[in-house]
XYZ file of C-alpha atoms in Angstrom:
537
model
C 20.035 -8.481 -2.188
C 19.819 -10.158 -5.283
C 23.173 -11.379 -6.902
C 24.933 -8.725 -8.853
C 26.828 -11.393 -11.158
C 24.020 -12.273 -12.163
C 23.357 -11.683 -16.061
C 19.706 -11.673 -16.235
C 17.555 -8.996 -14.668
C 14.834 -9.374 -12.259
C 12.602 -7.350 -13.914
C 12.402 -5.858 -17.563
C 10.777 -3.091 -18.619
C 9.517 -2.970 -22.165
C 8.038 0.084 -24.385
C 5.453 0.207 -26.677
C 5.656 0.908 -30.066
C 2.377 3.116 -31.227
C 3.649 5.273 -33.817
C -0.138 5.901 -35.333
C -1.395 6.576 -32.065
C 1.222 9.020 -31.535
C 0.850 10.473 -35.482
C -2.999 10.991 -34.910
C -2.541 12.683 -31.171
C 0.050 14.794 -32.412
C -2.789 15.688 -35.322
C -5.241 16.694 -32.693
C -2.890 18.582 -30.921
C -2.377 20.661 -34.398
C -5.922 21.357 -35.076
C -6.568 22.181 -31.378
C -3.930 25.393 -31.754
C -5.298 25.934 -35.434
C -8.436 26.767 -34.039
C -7.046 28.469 -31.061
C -5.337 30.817 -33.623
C -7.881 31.131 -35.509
C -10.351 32.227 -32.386
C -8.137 35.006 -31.630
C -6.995 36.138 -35.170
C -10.287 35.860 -37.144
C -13.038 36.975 -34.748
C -14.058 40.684 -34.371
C -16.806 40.408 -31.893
C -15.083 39.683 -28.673
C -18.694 38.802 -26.919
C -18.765 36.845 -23.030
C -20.412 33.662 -24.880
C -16.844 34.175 -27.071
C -14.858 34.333 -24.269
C -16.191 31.514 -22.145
C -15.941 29.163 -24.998
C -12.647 30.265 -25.700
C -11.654 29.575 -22.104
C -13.267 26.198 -22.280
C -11.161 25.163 -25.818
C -7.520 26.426 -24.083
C -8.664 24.258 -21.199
C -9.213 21.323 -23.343
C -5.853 21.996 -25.392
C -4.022 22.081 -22.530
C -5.607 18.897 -21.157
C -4.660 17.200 -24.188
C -1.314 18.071 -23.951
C -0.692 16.957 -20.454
C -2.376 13.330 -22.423
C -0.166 12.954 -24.933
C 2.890 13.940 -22.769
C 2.339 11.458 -20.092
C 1.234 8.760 -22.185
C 3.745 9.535 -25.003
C 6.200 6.730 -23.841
C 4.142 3.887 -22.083
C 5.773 1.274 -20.649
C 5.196 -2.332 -19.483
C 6.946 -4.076 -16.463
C 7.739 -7.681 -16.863
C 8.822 -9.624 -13.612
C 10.563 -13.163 -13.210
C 9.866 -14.639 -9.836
C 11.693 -17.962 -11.230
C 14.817 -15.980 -11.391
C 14.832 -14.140 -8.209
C 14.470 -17.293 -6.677
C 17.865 -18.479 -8.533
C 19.526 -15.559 -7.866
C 18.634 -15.290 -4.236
C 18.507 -17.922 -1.561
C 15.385 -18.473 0.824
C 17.179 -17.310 3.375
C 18.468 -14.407 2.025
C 15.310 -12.964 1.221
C 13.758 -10.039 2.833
C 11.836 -9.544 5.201
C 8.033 -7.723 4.344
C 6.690 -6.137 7.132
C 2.525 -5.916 6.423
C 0.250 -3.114 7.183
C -3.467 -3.767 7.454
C -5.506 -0.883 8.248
C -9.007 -0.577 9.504
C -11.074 2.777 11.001
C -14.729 1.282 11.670
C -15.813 -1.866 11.881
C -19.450 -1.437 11.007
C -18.342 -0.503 7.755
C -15.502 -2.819 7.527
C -16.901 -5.781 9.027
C -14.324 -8.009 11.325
C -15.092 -10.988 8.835
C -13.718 -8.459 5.651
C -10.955 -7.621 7.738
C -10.019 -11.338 8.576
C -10.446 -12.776 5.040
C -7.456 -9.895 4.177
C -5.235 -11.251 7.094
C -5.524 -14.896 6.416
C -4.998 -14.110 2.718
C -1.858 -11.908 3.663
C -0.644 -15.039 6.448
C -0.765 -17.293 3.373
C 1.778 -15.619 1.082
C 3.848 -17.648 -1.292
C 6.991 -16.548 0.531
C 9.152 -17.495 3.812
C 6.628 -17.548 7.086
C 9.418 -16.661 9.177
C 10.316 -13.363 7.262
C 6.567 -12.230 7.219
C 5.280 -10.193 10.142
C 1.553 -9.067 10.123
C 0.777 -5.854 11.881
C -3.090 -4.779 12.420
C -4.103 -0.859 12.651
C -7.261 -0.695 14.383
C -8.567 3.258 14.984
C -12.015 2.212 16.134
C -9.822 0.316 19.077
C -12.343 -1.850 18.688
C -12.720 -5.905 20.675
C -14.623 -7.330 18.393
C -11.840 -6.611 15.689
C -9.581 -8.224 18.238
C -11.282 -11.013 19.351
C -12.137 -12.215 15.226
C -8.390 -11.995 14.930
C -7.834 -14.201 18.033
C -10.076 -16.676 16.206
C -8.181 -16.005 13.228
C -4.893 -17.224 13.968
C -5.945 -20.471 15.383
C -7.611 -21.027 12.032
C -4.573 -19.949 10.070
C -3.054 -22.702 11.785
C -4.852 -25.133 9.155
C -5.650 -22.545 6.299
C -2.168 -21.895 5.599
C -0.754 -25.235 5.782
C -3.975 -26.032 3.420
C -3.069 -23.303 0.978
C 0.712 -24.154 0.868
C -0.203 -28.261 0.126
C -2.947 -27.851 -2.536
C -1.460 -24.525 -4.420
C -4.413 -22.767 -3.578
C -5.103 -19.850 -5.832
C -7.667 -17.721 -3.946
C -6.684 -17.550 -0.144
C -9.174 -15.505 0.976
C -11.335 -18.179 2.667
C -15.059 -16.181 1.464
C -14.173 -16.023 -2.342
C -12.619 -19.316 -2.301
C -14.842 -21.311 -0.841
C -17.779 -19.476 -3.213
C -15.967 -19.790 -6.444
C -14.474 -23.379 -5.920
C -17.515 -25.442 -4.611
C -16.707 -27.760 -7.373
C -13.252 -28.749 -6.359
C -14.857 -31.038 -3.212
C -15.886 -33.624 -6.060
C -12.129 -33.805 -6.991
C -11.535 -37.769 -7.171
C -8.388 -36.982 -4.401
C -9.755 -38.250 -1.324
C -7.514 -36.744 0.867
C -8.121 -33.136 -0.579
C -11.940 -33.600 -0.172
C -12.142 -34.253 3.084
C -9.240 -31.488 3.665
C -11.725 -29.299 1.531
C -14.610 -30.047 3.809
C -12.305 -29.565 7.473
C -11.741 -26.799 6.285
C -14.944 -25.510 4.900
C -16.406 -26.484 8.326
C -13.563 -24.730 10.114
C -14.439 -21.412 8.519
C -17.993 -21.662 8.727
C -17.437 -22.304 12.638
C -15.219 -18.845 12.828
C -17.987 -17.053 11.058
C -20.369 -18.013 13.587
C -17.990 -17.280 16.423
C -17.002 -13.562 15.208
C -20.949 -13.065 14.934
C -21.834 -14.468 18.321
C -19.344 -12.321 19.842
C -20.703 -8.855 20.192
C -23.657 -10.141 22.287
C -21.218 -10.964 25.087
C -19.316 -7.643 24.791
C -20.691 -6.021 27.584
C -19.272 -8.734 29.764
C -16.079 -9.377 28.586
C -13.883 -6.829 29.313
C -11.064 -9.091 31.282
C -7.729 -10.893 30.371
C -6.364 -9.901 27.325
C -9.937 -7.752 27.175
C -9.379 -5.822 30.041
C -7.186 -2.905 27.970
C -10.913 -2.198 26.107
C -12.554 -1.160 29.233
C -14.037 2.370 28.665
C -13.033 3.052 25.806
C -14.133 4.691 22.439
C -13.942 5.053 19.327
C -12.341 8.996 19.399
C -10.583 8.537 22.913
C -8.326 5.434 24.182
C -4.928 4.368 24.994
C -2.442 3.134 23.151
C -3.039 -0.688 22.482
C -0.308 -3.524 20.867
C -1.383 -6.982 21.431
C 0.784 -10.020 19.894
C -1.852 -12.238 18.945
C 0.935 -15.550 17.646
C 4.387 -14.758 17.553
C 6.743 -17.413 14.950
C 8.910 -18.300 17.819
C 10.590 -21.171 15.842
C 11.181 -19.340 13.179
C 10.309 -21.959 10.857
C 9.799 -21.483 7.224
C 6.483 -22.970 6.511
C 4.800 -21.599 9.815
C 2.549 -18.710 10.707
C 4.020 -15.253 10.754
C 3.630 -12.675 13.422
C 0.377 -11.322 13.922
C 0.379 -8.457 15.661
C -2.576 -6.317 17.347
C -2.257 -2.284 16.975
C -4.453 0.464 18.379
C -2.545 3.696 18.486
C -3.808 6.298 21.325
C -6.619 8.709 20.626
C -7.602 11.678 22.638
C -10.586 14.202 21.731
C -9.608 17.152 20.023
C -5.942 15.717 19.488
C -4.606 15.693 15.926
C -4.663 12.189 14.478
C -4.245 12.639 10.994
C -6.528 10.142 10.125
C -4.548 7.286 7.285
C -1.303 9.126 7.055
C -1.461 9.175 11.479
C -1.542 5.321 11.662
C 0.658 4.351 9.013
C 3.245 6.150 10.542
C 2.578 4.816 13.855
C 2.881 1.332 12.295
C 6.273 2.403 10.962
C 7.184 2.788 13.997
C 6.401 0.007 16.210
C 7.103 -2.384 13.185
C 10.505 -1.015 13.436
C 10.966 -1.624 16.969
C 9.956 -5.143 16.839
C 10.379 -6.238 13.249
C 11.773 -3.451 11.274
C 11.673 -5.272 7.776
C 13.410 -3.348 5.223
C 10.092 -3.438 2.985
C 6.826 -2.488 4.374
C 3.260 -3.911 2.464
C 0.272 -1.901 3.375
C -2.989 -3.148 2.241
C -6.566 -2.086 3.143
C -8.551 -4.186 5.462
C -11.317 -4.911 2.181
C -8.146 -5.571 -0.353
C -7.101 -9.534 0.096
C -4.472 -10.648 -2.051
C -5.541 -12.402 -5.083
C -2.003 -13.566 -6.251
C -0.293 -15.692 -3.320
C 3.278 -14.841 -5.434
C 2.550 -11.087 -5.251
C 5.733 -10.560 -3.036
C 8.130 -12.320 -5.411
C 6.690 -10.469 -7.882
C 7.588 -6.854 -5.958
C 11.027 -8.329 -4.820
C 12.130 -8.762 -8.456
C 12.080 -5.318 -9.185
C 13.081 -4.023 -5.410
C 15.790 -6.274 -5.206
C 17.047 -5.912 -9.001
C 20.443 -4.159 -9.486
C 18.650 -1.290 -10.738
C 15.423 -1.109 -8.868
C 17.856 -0.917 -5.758
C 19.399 2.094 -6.373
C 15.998 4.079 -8.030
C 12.768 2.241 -6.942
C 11.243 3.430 -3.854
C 7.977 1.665 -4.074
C 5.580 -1.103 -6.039
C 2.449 -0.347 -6.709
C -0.127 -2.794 -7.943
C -3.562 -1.833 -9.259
C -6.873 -1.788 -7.449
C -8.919 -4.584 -8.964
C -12.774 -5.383 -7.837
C -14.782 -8.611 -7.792
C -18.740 -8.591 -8.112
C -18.397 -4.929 -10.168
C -21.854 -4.542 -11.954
C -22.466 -5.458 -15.458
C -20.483 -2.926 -17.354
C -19.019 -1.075 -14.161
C -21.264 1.917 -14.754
C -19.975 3.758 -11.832
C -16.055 3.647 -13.252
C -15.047 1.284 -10.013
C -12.142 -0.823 -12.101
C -10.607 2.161 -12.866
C -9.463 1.372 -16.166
C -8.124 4.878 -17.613
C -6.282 5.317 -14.406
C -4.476 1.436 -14.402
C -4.399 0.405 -18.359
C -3.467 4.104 -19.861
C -2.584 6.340 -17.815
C -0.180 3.618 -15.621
C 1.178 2.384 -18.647
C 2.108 6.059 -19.444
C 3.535 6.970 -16.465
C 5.636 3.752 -16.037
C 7.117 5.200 -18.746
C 8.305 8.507 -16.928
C 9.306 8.609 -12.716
C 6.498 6.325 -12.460
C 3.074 6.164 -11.208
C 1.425 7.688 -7.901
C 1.367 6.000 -4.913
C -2.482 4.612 -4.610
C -2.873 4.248 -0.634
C -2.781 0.337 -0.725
C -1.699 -2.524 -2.714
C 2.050 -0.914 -2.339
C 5.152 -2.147 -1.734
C 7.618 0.385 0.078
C 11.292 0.067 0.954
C 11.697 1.262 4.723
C 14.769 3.646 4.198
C 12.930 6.148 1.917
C 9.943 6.488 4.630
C 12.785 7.270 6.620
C 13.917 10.562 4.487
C 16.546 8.612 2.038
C 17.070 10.134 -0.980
C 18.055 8.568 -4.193
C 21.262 10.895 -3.911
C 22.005 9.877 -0.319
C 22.079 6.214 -1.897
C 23.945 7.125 -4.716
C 26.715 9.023 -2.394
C 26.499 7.043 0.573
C 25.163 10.110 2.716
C 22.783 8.234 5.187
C 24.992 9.126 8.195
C 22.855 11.883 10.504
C 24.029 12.471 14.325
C 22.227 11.365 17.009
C 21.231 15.165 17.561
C 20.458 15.325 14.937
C 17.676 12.387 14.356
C 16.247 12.501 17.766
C 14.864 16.183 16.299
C 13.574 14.490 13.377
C 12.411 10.716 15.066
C 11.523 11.834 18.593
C 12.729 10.443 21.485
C 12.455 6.823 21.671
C 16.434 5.940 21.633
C 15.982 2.694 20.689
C 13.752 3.649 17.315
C 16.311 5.948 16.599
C 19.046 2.653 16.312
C 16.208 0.826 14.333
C 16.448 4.066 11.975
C 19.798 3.731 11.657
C 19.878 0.207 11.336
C 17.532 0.916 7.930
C 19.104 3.585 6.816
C 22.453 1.838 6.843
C 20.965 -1.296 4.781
C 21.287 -3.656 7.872
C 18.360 -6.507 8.093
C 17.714 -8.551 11.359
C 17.963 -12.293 11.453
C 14.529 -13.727 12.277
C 16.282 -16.045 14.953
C 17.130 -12.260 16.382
C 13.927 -10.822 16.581
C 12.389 -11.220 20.054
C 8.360 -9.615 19.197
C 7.138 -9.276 22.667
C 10.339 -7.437 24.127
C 9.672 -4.583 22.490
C 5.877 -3.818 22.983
C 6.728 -1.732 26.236
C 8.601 0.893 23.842
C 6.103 0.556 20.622
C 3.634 2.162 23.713
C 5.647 4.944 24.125
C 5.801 6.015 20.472
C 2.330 4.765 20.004
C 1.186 7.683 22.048
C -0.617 10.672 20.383
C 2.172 13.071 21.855
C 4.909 11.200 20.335
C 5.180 13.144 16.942
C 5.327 16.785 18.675
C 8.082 19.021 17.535
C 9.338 15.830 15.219
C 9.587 15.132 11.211
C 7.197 13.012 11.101
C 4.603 13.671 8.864
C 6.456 16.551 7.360
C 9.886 14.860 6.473
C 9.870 11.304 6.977
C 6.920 8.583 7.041
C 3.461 9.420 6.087
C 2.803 13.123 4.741
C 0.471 15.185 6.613
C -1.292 17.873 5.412
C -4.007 16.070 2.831
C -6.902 12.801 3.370
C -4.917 12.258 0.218
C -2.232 11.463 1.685
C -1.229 8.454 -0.581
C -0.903 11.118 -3.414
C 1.126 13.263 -1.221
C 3.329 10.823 0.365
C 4.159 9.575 -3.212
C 5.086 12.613 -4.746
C 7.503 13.598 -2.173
C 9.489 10.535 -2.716
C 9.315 11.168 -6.574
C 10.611 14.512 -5.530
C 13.911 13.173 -3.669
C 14.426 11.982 -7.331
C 13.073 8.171 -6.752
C 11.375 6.619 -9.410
C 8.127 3.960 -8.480
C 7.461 1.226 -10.920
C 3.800 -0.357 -11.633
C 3.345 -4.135 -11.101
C 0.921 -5.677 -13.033
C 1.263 -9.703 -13.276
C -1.062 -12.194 -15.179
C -2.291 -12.401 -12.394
C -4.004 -9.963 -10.460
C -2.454 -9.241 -7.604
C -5.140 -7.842 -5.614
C -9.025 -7.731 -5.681
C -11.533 -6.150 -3.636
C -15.164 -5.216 -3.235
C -16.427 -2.347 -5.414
C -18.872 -0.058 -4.401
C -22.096 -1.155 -5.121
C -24.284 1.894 -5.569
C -23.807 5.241 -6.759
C -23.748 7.156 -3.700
C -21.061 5.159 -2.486
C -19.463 5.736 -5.112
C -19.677 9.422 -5.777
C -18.099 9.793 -2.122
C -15.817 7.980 -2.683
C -14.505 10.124 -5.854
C -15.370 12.902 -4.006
C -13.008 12.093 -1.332
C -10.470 11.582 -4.095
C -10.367 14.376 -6.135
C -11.218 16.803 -2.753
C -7.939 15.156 -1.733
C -6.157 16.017 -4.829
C -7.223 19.918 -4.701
C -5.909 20.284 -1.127
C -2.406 19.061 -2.419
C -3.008 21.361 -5.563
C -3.789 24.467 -3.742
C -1.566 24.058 -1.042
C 2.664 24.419 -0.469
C 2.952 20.573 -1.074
C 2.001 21.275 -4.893
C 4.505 19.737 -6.666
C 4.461 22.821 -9.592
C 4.879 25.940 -7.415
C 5.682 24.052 -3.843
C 8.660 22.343 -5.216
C 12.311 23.260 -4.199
C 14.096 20.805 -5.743
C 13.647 18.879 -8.947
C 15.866 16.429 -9.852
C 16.214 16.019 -14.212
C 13.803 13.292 -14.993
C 11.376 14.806 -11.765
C 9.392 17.514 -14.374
C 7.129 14.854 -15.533
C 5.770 14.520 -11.791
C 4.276 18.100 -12.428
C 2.028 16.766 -15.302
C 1.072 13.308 -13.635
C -0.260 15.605 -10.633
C -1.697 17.600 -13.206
C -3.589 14.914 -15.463
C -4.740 13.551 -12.029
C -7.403 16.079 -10.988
């Protein structure tokens, strides 16, 4: 917790001033109703062509007034990672519990996978509080095995990264956009540069040997991924290199996670593993901020947590912030992004604008959450101190692992573990247990605590719910960018991927979870979520 004597904030937030754009929106707005007015006093012949365009102008009136509304105030968020470090003491930093997630991995090659991890491993920030966890649905070996190799590279990548300031940890966009540095006239950091080019270039070859031995290979630590598949297989948790010293400028805990699958059992595809890692992250770990970042997302600014602790660690941000979210950014886009991949609209207006209100939707990765508010917290239970339920009553809620339900409460109540405490491998027999497909029966998950159910938009969903409890999310946006990934490179891809999106979208709109006419209880400043969700689809 950041000092609260301390005068300056973490994290400002500053509005912009565009009168004229606001003078001429409001003028459109006018004109708009003029000539709705005039449609319906001034026209006799009340034909279908009529009608249909008349439908198609309230339509666009009312589109325009969910634009100006949410983008009426837009807002900017300035962070100062030099003063969170002033305020707050390595050691008293946080600990960040990471999520990667991967479903396939033919489509999400291993390599993609481990060029996120290493970039993840390599954080600007305390080794010791870091703990990587891995989501693999396809419960696949080869995944396994590249992150086996992995770590023992990380060994020297990180250590590398740390030395030289390196920029761009992701080892296959660093080593293709910084082929010049090798001719640096520092000795030392050219052969480095070269060890470790070599080093990489050796992994590559390893993870690409590997599936030709498969077959014959199922023993040791292998032995779990005997006949199994993709759709049906036990639970899996392997620690692949646990920080046992706990030392600050070592490798953080990297840990292995396949949660159980069974045909025609309910897995809830995203929304299913998060909240499995949620779980067995707080049995072992239990961070009181969670990072979850697609497998094809590697992290583009090594200071991205400082950056996210300023505002979730800033007198204010404490008390209304649930989560960070940073924009989805894309390297190698084609020349003018004709397929819309950058998603500028969405990030440079329509962010801005909501920043301004409750703040902007949870985007599915690239997000910093605070652990208590997955757990059900509401910005009133903060406020009041009412994060006290009996044991009755969370077992209904948590299930029936006793000692997640003390991990809950430990969260709820604010209460971090001391690395030096955290033993990772005692706890993989229980993160089995409520690894298990069966785990979530008659529970709250996926309904009132963790990841929402009910949408394959289930970022959207999960957001609004905590913008419902009355928490507010805030939009990071450094120099910087924070995180970059590979854009779809042809226009089917592309279109399936909006399609996926906006089908998404519709099942929240059409369903109970709609935030207009599903809605209970809206706090004062929550009525702007209505028109975000709306603007959205």
């Amino acid at each position: 917790m950041a000092n609260p004597n301390s005068v300056l904030p973490l994290y400002e937030k500053n509005w912009y001033k565009h009168n004229y754009k606001r003078v001429l929106d409001s003028i459109i707005l006018i004109l708009l109703l003029m000539l709705l007015g005039y449609r319906l006093i001034f026209v006799n012949n009340y034909s279908l062509p009529w009608f249909v365009a008349f439908m198609c102008e309230c339509w666009f009136t009312l589109g325009w007034i969910f634009t100006i509304s949410t983008q009426w105030n837009p807002a900017l968020v300035k962070t100062y990672p030099q003063r969170l470090l002033q305020s707050v003491s390595v050691e008293e930093l946080p600990a960040v519990d990471i999520f990667v997630t991967t479903a396939d991995d033919e489509l999400e090659p291993p390599i993609i996978t481990v060029n996120t991890v290493l970039s993840l491993l390599s954080l600007d920030y305390p080794s010791h509080k870091l703990s990587c966890y891995v989501s693999d649905d396809a419960c696949s070996p080869l995944i396994f095995y590249a992150l086996q190799q992995a770590s023992n590279f990380a060994k020297h990548w990180v250590p590398f990264c740390k030395k030289y300031n390196v920029q761009t940890r992701a080892p296959f966009r660093y080593f293709i956009d910084d082929n010049d540095e090798c001719m640096t006239n520092n000795e030392e950091f050219r052969q480095e540069w070269l060890q470790m080019k070599d080093m990489y270039e050796n992994l590559i070859r390893e993870i690409d040997v590997y599936p030709k031995s498969i077959p014959c290979l199922f023993e040791g630590e292998f032995a779990a991924f005997s006949n199994t598949t993709r759709t049906n297989h036990p639970a899996i948790i392997k620690v692949i290199w646990e920080n046992k010293e706990m030392v600050e400028d070592g490798l953080p805990h990297l840990i292995y996670l396949s949660r159980e699958k069974r045909p025609k059992q309910p897995h809830h595809f995203k929304a299913g593993a998060m909240n499995v890692l949620t779980r067995v992250s707080g049995l072992i770990t239990n961070a009181p901020f969670m990072l979850n970042v697609d497998c094809d997302m590697f992290v583009n600014n090594p200071k991205i947590a400082q950056h996210a602790m300023c505002i979730l660690l800033d007198s204010k941000g404490e008390k209304e912030v649930a989560f960070v979210q940073c924009p989805q950014q894309f390297y190698a886009t084609l020349k003018d992004d004709p397929f819309g991949n950058q998603l500028v609209i969405l990030y440079k207006y329509l962010g801005a604008g909501l920043a301004g209100l409750q703040g902007t939707f949870y985007c599915g990765t690239n997000c910093f959450h605070r652990r208590k508010v997955m757990y059900g917290l509401s910005s009133d239970d903060m406020e009041n101190g009412l994060n006290k339920l009996s044991d009755e009553e969370l077992k209904q809620i948590s299930g029936a692992s006793n000692e997640l339900r003390k991990s809950i409460v430990h969260a709820l109540k604010g209460k971090t573990n001391s690395p030096s405490d955290i033993n990772v491998k005692k706890g993989i027999e229980e993160a089995n247990q409520v690894a298990c497909y069966g785990y979530e029966y008659g529970t709250a998950w996926g309904k009132q605590i963790g990841w929402m159910y009910g949408s394959i938009a289930e970022d959207v969903l999960t957001g609004l719910k905590m913008h419902e409890k009355g928490w507010r999310s805030e939009f990071c946006t450094p120099d910087l960018v924070a995180f970059t990934g590979c854009a779809p490179s042809d226009n089917i891809t592309s279109m399936s991927q909006q399609k996926r999106w906006a089908t998404g979208l519709l099942e929240v709109f059409f369903s109970k979870h709609c935030p207009i006419f599903g809605s209970r209880h809206i706090y004062s400043y929550n009525n702007s979520c209505d028109l975000q969700y709306i603007y959205s689809i």
